[in-house]
PDB file of C-alpha atoms in Angstrom:
ATOM      1  CA  MET V   1     -54.500  38.116 131.416  1.00  0.00           C
ATOM      2  CA  ALA V   2     -53.485  34.800 129.846  1.00  0.00           C
ATOM      3  CA  PHE V   3     -57.077  33.617 130.110  1.00  0.00           C
ATOM      4  CA  GLY V   4     -58.270  36.678 128.137  1.00  0.00           C
ATOM      5  CA  MET V   5     -55.813  35.930 125.335  1.00  0.00           C
ATOM      6  CA  LEU V   6     -56.805  32.265 125.296  1.00  0.00           C
ATOM      7  CA  SER V   7     -60.518  33.008 125.008  1.00  0.00           C
ATOM      8  CA  ALA V   8     -59.920  35.573 122.237  1.00  0.00           C
ATOM      9  CA  SER V   9     -57.790  33.170 120.211  1.00  0.00           C
ATOM     10  CA  ALA V  10     -60.331  30.389 120.677  1.00  0.00           C
ATOM     11  CA  GLN V  11     -62.774  32.430 118.575  1.00  0.00           C
ATOM     12  CA  VAL V  12     -60.444  32.558 115.564  1.00  0.00           C
ATOM     13  CA  LYS V  13     -61.855  30.547 112.681  1.00  0.00           C
ATOM     14  CA  ILE V  14     -59.567  29.763 109.738  1.00  0.00           C
ATOM     15  CA  GLY V  15     -60.659  28.701 106.289  1.00  0.00           C
ATOM     16  CA  TYR V  16     -58.988  28.321 102.927  1.00  0.00           C
ATOM     17  CA  ILE V  17     -59.966  28.452  99.277  1.00  0.00           C
ATOM     18  CA  ASN V  18     -58.167  27.867  95.996  1.00  0.00           C
ATOM     19  CA  THR V  19     -58.918  31.074  94.078  1.00  0.00           C
ATOM     20  CA  ASP V  20     -57.455  29.661  90.844  1.00  0.00           C
ATOM     21  CA  GLU V  21     -59.918  26.774  90.987  1.00  0.00           C
ATOM     22  CA  LEU V  22     -62.790  29.109  91.880  1.00  0.00           C
ATOM     23  CA  MET V  23     -62.076  31.477  89.022  1.00  0.00           C
ATOM     24  CA  SER V  24     -61.702  28.607  86.545  1.00  0.00           C
ATOM     25  CA  ILE V  25     -65.239  27.367  87.300  1.00  0.00           C
ATOM     26  CA  MET V  26     -66.935  30.755  87.341  1.00  0.00           C
ATOM     27  CA  PRO V  27     -69.293  31.276  84.383  1.00  0.00           C
ATOM     28  CA  GLU V  28     -67.167  34.213  83.250  1.00  0.00           C
ATOM     29  CA  ALA V  29     -64.124  31.941  82.764  1.00  0.00           C
ATOM     30  CA  ALA V  30     -65.214  30.474  79.415  1.00  0.00           C
ATOM     31  CA  LYS V  31     -65.941  33.909  77.895  1.00  0.00           C
ATOM     32  CA  LEU V  32     -62.716  35.253  79.355  1.00  0.00           C
ATOM     33  CA  ASN V  33     -60.674  32.434  77.795  1.00  0.00           C
ATOM     34  CA  THR V  34     -62.400  32.948  74.435  1.00  0.00           C
ATOM     35  CA  ASP V  35     -61.724  36.702  74.535  1.00  0.00           C
ATOM     36  CA  LEU V  36     -58.061  36.161  75.454  1.00  0.00           C
ATOM     37  CA  ASN V  37     -57.571  33.589  72.690  1.00  0.00           C
ATOM     38  CA  GLU V  38     -59.209  35.873  70.117  1.00  0.00           C
ATOM     39  CA  TYR V  39     -57.031  38.797  71.185  1.00  0.00           C
ATOM     40  CA  GLN V  40     -53.852  36.718  70.992  1.00  0.00           C
ATOM     41  CA  LEU V  41     -54.876  35.423  67.564  1.00  0.00           C
ATOM     42  CA  SER V  42     -55.424  39.007  66.375  1.00  0.00           C
ATOM     43  CA  LEU V  43     -51.969  39.996  67.619  1.00  0.00           C
ATOM     44  CA  GLN V  44     -50.458  36.961  65.884  1.00  0.00           C
ATOM     45  CA  GLN V  45     -52.233  37.804  62.612  1.00  0.00           C
ATOM     46  CA  LEU V  46     -50.990  41.388  62.810  1.00  0.00           C
ATOM     47  CA  GLY V  47     -47.451  40.103  63.308  1.00  0.00           C
ATOM     48  CA  GLN V  48     -47.776  37.842  60.280  1.00  0.00           C
ATOM     49  CA  SER V  49     -49.120  40.764  58.249  1.00  0.00           C
ATOM     50  CA  LEU V  50     -46.161  42.920  59.302  1.00  0.00           C
ATOM     51  CA  GLN V  51     -43.770  40.125  58.300  1.00  0.00           C
ATOM     52  CA  LYS V  52     -45.435  39.727  54.902  1.00  0.00           C
ATOM     53  CA  ASP V  53     -45.358  43.490  54.309  1.00  0.00           C
ATOM     54  CA  ALA V  54     -41.674  43.658  55.218  1.00  0.00           C
ATOM     55  CA  ASP V  55     -40.807  40.728  52.943  1.00  0.00           C
ATOM     56  CA  THR V  56     -42.782  42.232  50.043  1.00  0.00           C
ATOM     57  CA  LYS V  57     -41.045  45.617  50.429  1.00  0.00           C
ATOM     58  CA  ARG V  58     -37.663  43.911  50.698  1.00  0.00           C
ATOM     59  CA  ASP V  59     -38.284  41.906  47.527  1.00  0.00           C
ATOM     60  CA  GLN V  60     -39.483  45.033  45.725  1.00  0.00           C
ATOM     61  CA  TYR V  61     -36.389  46.929  46.866  1.00  0.00           C
ATOM     62  CA  PHE V  62     -34.073  44.268  45.410  1.00  0.00           C
ATOM     63  CA  LYS V  63     -36.114  44.132  42.207  1.00  0.00           C
ATOM     64  CA  ASP V  64     -36.061  47.932  41.754  1.00  0.00           C
ATOM     65  CA  SER V  65     -32.563  48.627  43.127  1.00  0.00           C
ATOM     66  CA  ALA V  66     -30.876  48.649  39.694  1.00  0.00           C
ATOM     67  CA  THR V  67     -33.144  51.498  38.509  1.00  0.00           C
ATOM     68  CA  LEU V  68     -33.271  53.543  41.722  1.00  0.00           C
ATOM     69  CA  THR V  69     -31.204  56.652  42.290  1.00  0.00           C
ATOM     70  CA  PRO V  70     -28.724  56.494  45.184  1.00  0.00           C
ATOM     71  CA  THR V  71     -30.964  58.831  47.215  1.00  0.00           C
ATOM     72  CA  MET V  72     -34.047  56.704  46.565  1.00  0.00           C
ATOM     73  CA  LYS V  73     -32.090  53.537  47.482  1.00  0.00           C
ATOM     74  CA  GLU V  74     -31.111  55.105  50.796  1.00  0.00           C
ATOM     75  CA  ILE V  75     -34.689  56.169  51.542  1.00  0.00           C
ATOM     76  CA  ARG V  76     -36.056  52.688  50.785  1.00  0.00           C
ATOM     77  CA  ARG V  77     -33.247  50.985  52.717  1.00  0.00           C
ATOM     78  CA  ASN V  78     -34.003  53.170  55.755  1.00  0.00           C
ATOM     79  CA  GLU V  79     -37.692  52.274  55.446  1.00  0.00           C
ATOM     80  CA  LEU V  80     -36.765  48.583  55.416  1.00  0.00           C
ATOM     81  CA  VAL V  81     -34.486  48.957  58.426  1.00  0.00           C
ATOM     82  CA  THR V  82     -37.278  50.717  60.324  1.00  0.00           C
ATOM     83  CA  LEU V  83     -39.824  48.083  59.299  1.00  0.00           C
ATOM     84  CA  TYR V  84     -37.611  45.134  60.279  1.00  0.00           C
ATOM     85  CA  SER V  85     -36.715  46.860  63.545  1.00  0.00           C
ATOM     86  CA  ARG V  86     -40.411  47.209  64.348  1.00  0.00           C
ATOM     87  CA  LEU V  87     -40.913  43.570  63.416  1.00  0.00           C
ATOM     88  CA  GLN V  88     -38.102  42.487  65.749  1.00  0.00           C
ATOM     89  CA  ASN V  89     -39.731  44.305  68.654  1.00  0.00           C
ATOM     90  CA  TYR V  90     -43.236  43.156  67.770  1.00  0.00           C
ATOM     91  CA  ASP V  91     -43.137  39.815  69.627  1.00  0.00           C
ATOM     92  CA  GLN V  92     -42.294  41.453  72.940  1.00  0.00           C
ATOM     93  CA  GLU V  93     -44.776  44.266  72.308  1.00  0.00           C
ATOM     94  CA  ALA V  94     -47.518  41.743  71.484  1.00  0.00           C
ATOM     95  CA  GLN V  95     -46.742  39.725  74.620  1.00  0.00           C
ATOM     96  CA  GLU V  96     -46.957  42.864  76.773  1.00  0.00           C
ATOM     97  CA  LYS V  97     -50.254  43.853  75.137  1.00  0.00           C
ATOM     98  CA  ALA V  98     -51.667  40.367  75.712  1.00  0.00           C
ATOM     99  CA  GLN V  99     -50.642  40.431  79.396  1.00  0.00           C
ATOM    100  CA  LYS V 100     -52.215  43.856  79.920  1.00  0.00           C
ATOM    101  CA  TYR V 101     -55.385  42.780  78.116  1.00  0.00           C
ATOM    102  CA  ALA V 102     -55.599  39.643  80.280  1.00  0.00           C
ATOM    103  CA  GLN V 103     -55.062  41.610  83.486  1.00  0.00           C
ATOM    104  CA  ASP V 104     -57.767  44.106  82.503  1.00  0.00           C
ATOM    105  CA  LYS V 105     -60.236  41.311  81.661  1.00  0.00           C
ATOM    106  CA  ILE V 106     -59.446  39.196  84.738  1.00  0.00           C
ATOM    107  CA  ALA V 107     -59.652  42.078  87.247  1.00  0.00           C
ATOM    108  CA  PRO V 108     -63.483  42.265  87.458  1.00  0.00           C
ATOM    109  CA  VAL V 109     -63.723  38.463  87.769  1.00  0.00           C
ATOM    110  CA  LYS V 110     -61.201  38.548  90.633  1.00  0.00           C
ATOM    111  CA  VAL V 111     -63.192  41.309  92.333  1.00  0.00           C
ATOM    112  CA  LYS V 112     -66.419  39.279  92.025  1.00  0.00           C
ATOM    113  CA  ALA V 113     -64.708  36.177  93.430  1.00  0.00           C
ATOM    114  CA  LEU V 114     -63.140  38.119  96.319  1.00  0.00           C
ATOM    115  CA  ASP V 115     -66.448  39.808  97.154  1.00  0.00           C
ATOM    116  CA  ALA V 116     -68.151  36.399  97.307  1.00  0.00           C
ATOM    117  CA  ILE V 117     -65.327  34.991  99.459  1.00  0.00           C
ATOM    118  CA  LYS V 118     -65.603  37.926 101.872  1.00  0.00           C
ATOM    119  CA  LEU V 119     -69.375  37.540 102.065  1.00  0.00           C
ATOM    120  CA  VAL V 120     -69.153  33.800 102.777  1.00  0.00           C
ATOM    121  CA  ALA V 121     -66.405  34.374 105.357  1.00  0.00           C
ATOM    122  CA  LYS V 122     -68.570  36.922 107.141  1.00  0.00           C
ATOM    123  CA  GLU V 123     -71.691  34.738 106.980  1.00  0.00           C
ATOM    124  CA  LYS V 124     -69.828  31.653 108.245  1.00  0.00           C
ATOM    125  CA  GLY V 125     -67.826  33.531 110.898  1.00  0.00           C
ATOM    126  CA  TYR V 126     -64.319  33.080 109.470  1.00  0.00           C
ATOM    127  CA  THR V 127     -61.677  35.407 110.850  1.00  0.00           C
ATOM    128  CA  TYR V 128     -58.996  34.377 108.329  1.00  0.00           C
ATOM    129  CA  VAL V 129     -59.222  32.892 104.855  1.00  0.00           C
ATOM    130  CA  LEU V 130     -56.044  31.677 103.183  1.00  0.00           C
ATOM    131  CA  ASP V 131     -55.637  31.428  99.416  1.00  0.00           C
ATOM    132  CA  GLU V 132     -54.491  27.867  98.831  1.00  0.00           C
ATOM    133  CA  ALA V 133     -53.422  28.735  95.251  1.00  0.00           C
ATOM    134  CA  ALA V 134     -51.015  31.480  96.315  1.00  0.00           C
ATOM    135  CA  SER V 135     -50.049  30.232  99.764  1.00  0.00           C
ATOM    136  CA  THR V 136     -46.385  29.871 100.488  1.00  0.00           C
ATOM    137  CA  LEU V 137     -47.073  28.475 103.927  1.00  0.00           C
ATOM    138  CA  LEU V 138     -46.117  24.854 104.199  1.00  0.00           C
ATOM    139  CA  VAL V 139     -47.569  24.347 107.640  1.00  0.00           C
ATOM    140  CA  MET V 140     -50.654  26.075 108.883  1.00  0.00           C
ATOM    141  CA  PRO V 141     -53.411  25.364 111.331  1.00  0.00           C
ATOM    142  CA  PRO V 142     -56.254  23.247 109.995  1.00  0.00           C
ATOM    143  CA  GLY V 143     -59.042  25.180 108.382  1.00  0.00           C
ATOM    144  CA  ASP V 144     -62.173  24.706 106.336  1.00  0.00           C
ATOM    145  CA  ASP V 145     -62.342  24.775 102.531  1.00  0.00           C
ATOM    146  CA  LEU V 146     -64.736  27.574 101.581  1.00  0.00           C
ATOM    147  CA  LEU V 147     -64.911  26.668  97.871  1.00  0.00           C
ATOM    148  CA  PRO V 148     -68.240  24.795  98.165  1.00  0.00           C
ATOM    149  CA  PHE V 149     -69.853  27.731 100.002  1.00  0.00           C
ATOM    150  CA  VAL V 150     -68.526  30.328  97.538  1.00  0.00           C
ATOM    151  CA  LYS V 151     -69.647  28.206  94.575  1.00  0.00           C
ATOM    152  CA  THR V 152     -73.132  28.168  96.088  1.00  0.00           C
ATOM    153  CA  LYS V 153     -72.996  31.922  96.686  1.00  0.00           C
ATOM    154  CA  LEU V 154     -72.068  32.463  93.006  1.00  0.00           C
ATOM    155  CA  GLY V 155     -74.676  29.962  91.785  1.00  0.00           C
ATOM    156  CA  ILE V 156     -72.065  27.560  90.347  1.00  0.00           C
ATOM    157  CA  LYS V 157     -73.267  23.988  90.202  1.00  0.00           C
ATOM    158  CA  ASP V 158     -70.929  20.992  90.230  1.00  0.00           C
ATOM    159  CA  ALA V 159     -70.613  19.141  86.939  1.00  0.00           C
ATOM    160  CA  PRO V 160     -72.346  15.756  87.075  1.00  0.00           C
ATOM    161  CA  PRO V 161     -69.862  12.886  87.541  1.00  0.00           C
ATOM    162  CA  ALA V 162     -69.017  10.953  84.373  1.00  0.00           C
ATOM    163  CA  ALA V 163     -70.762   7.606  84.067  1.00  0.00           C
ATOM    164  CA  ALA V 164     -68.511   4.620  84.796  1.00  0.00           C
ATOM    165  CA  GLY V 165     -66.774   3.267  81.708  1.00  0.00           C
ATOM    166  CA  THR V 166     -67.244   6.414  79.593  1.00  0.00           C
ATOM    167  CA  LYS V 167     -64.465   8.619  78.373  1.00  0.00           C
ATOM    168  CA  PRO V 168     -64.463  12.307  79.231  1.00  0.00           C
ATOM    169  CA  ALA V 169     -65.097  14.637  76.284  1.00  0.00           C
ATOM    170  CA  GLY V 170     -61.921  15.132  74.287  1.00  0.00           C
ATOM    171  CA  GLY V 171     -60.232  12.110  75.873  1.00  0.00           C
ATOM    172  CA  ASN V 172     -58.287   9.510  73.874  1.00  0.00           C
TER     173      ASN V 172
END
């Protein structure tokens, strides 16, 4: 019986891949980053617009307060309280919207990456593939890095190495 277990475990093939690195080099990553930045900028602009609107209405309230009836003052004051309350909650609301937007945009890229990983694992005979990016294991059996195979499967080419003595783009 021990021999049967030994021969079965001898067929286990373990590999690993850093899914964060894979997703960052996928062609979809640049468009995804652009979309996320544009969305966050739109949310920021909306927040600034809300702030400007609130400040304008506040200034107008103080300017008109001497001529307003007590009832009209109360109505305008309540409007200001509501507007500033919405403004206070806007940062958290915008952050939640940005996170949801990012999750929705990233999901199909993750699915594509995982499908490619599964296909490479099957083609190369891997029983287990560990995600190096999310692994909490500090010690594990040696395995093979599948990133080069998955990059090939997705048609991602390595960037050419920088010539000696040249600065990378954007470097100081």
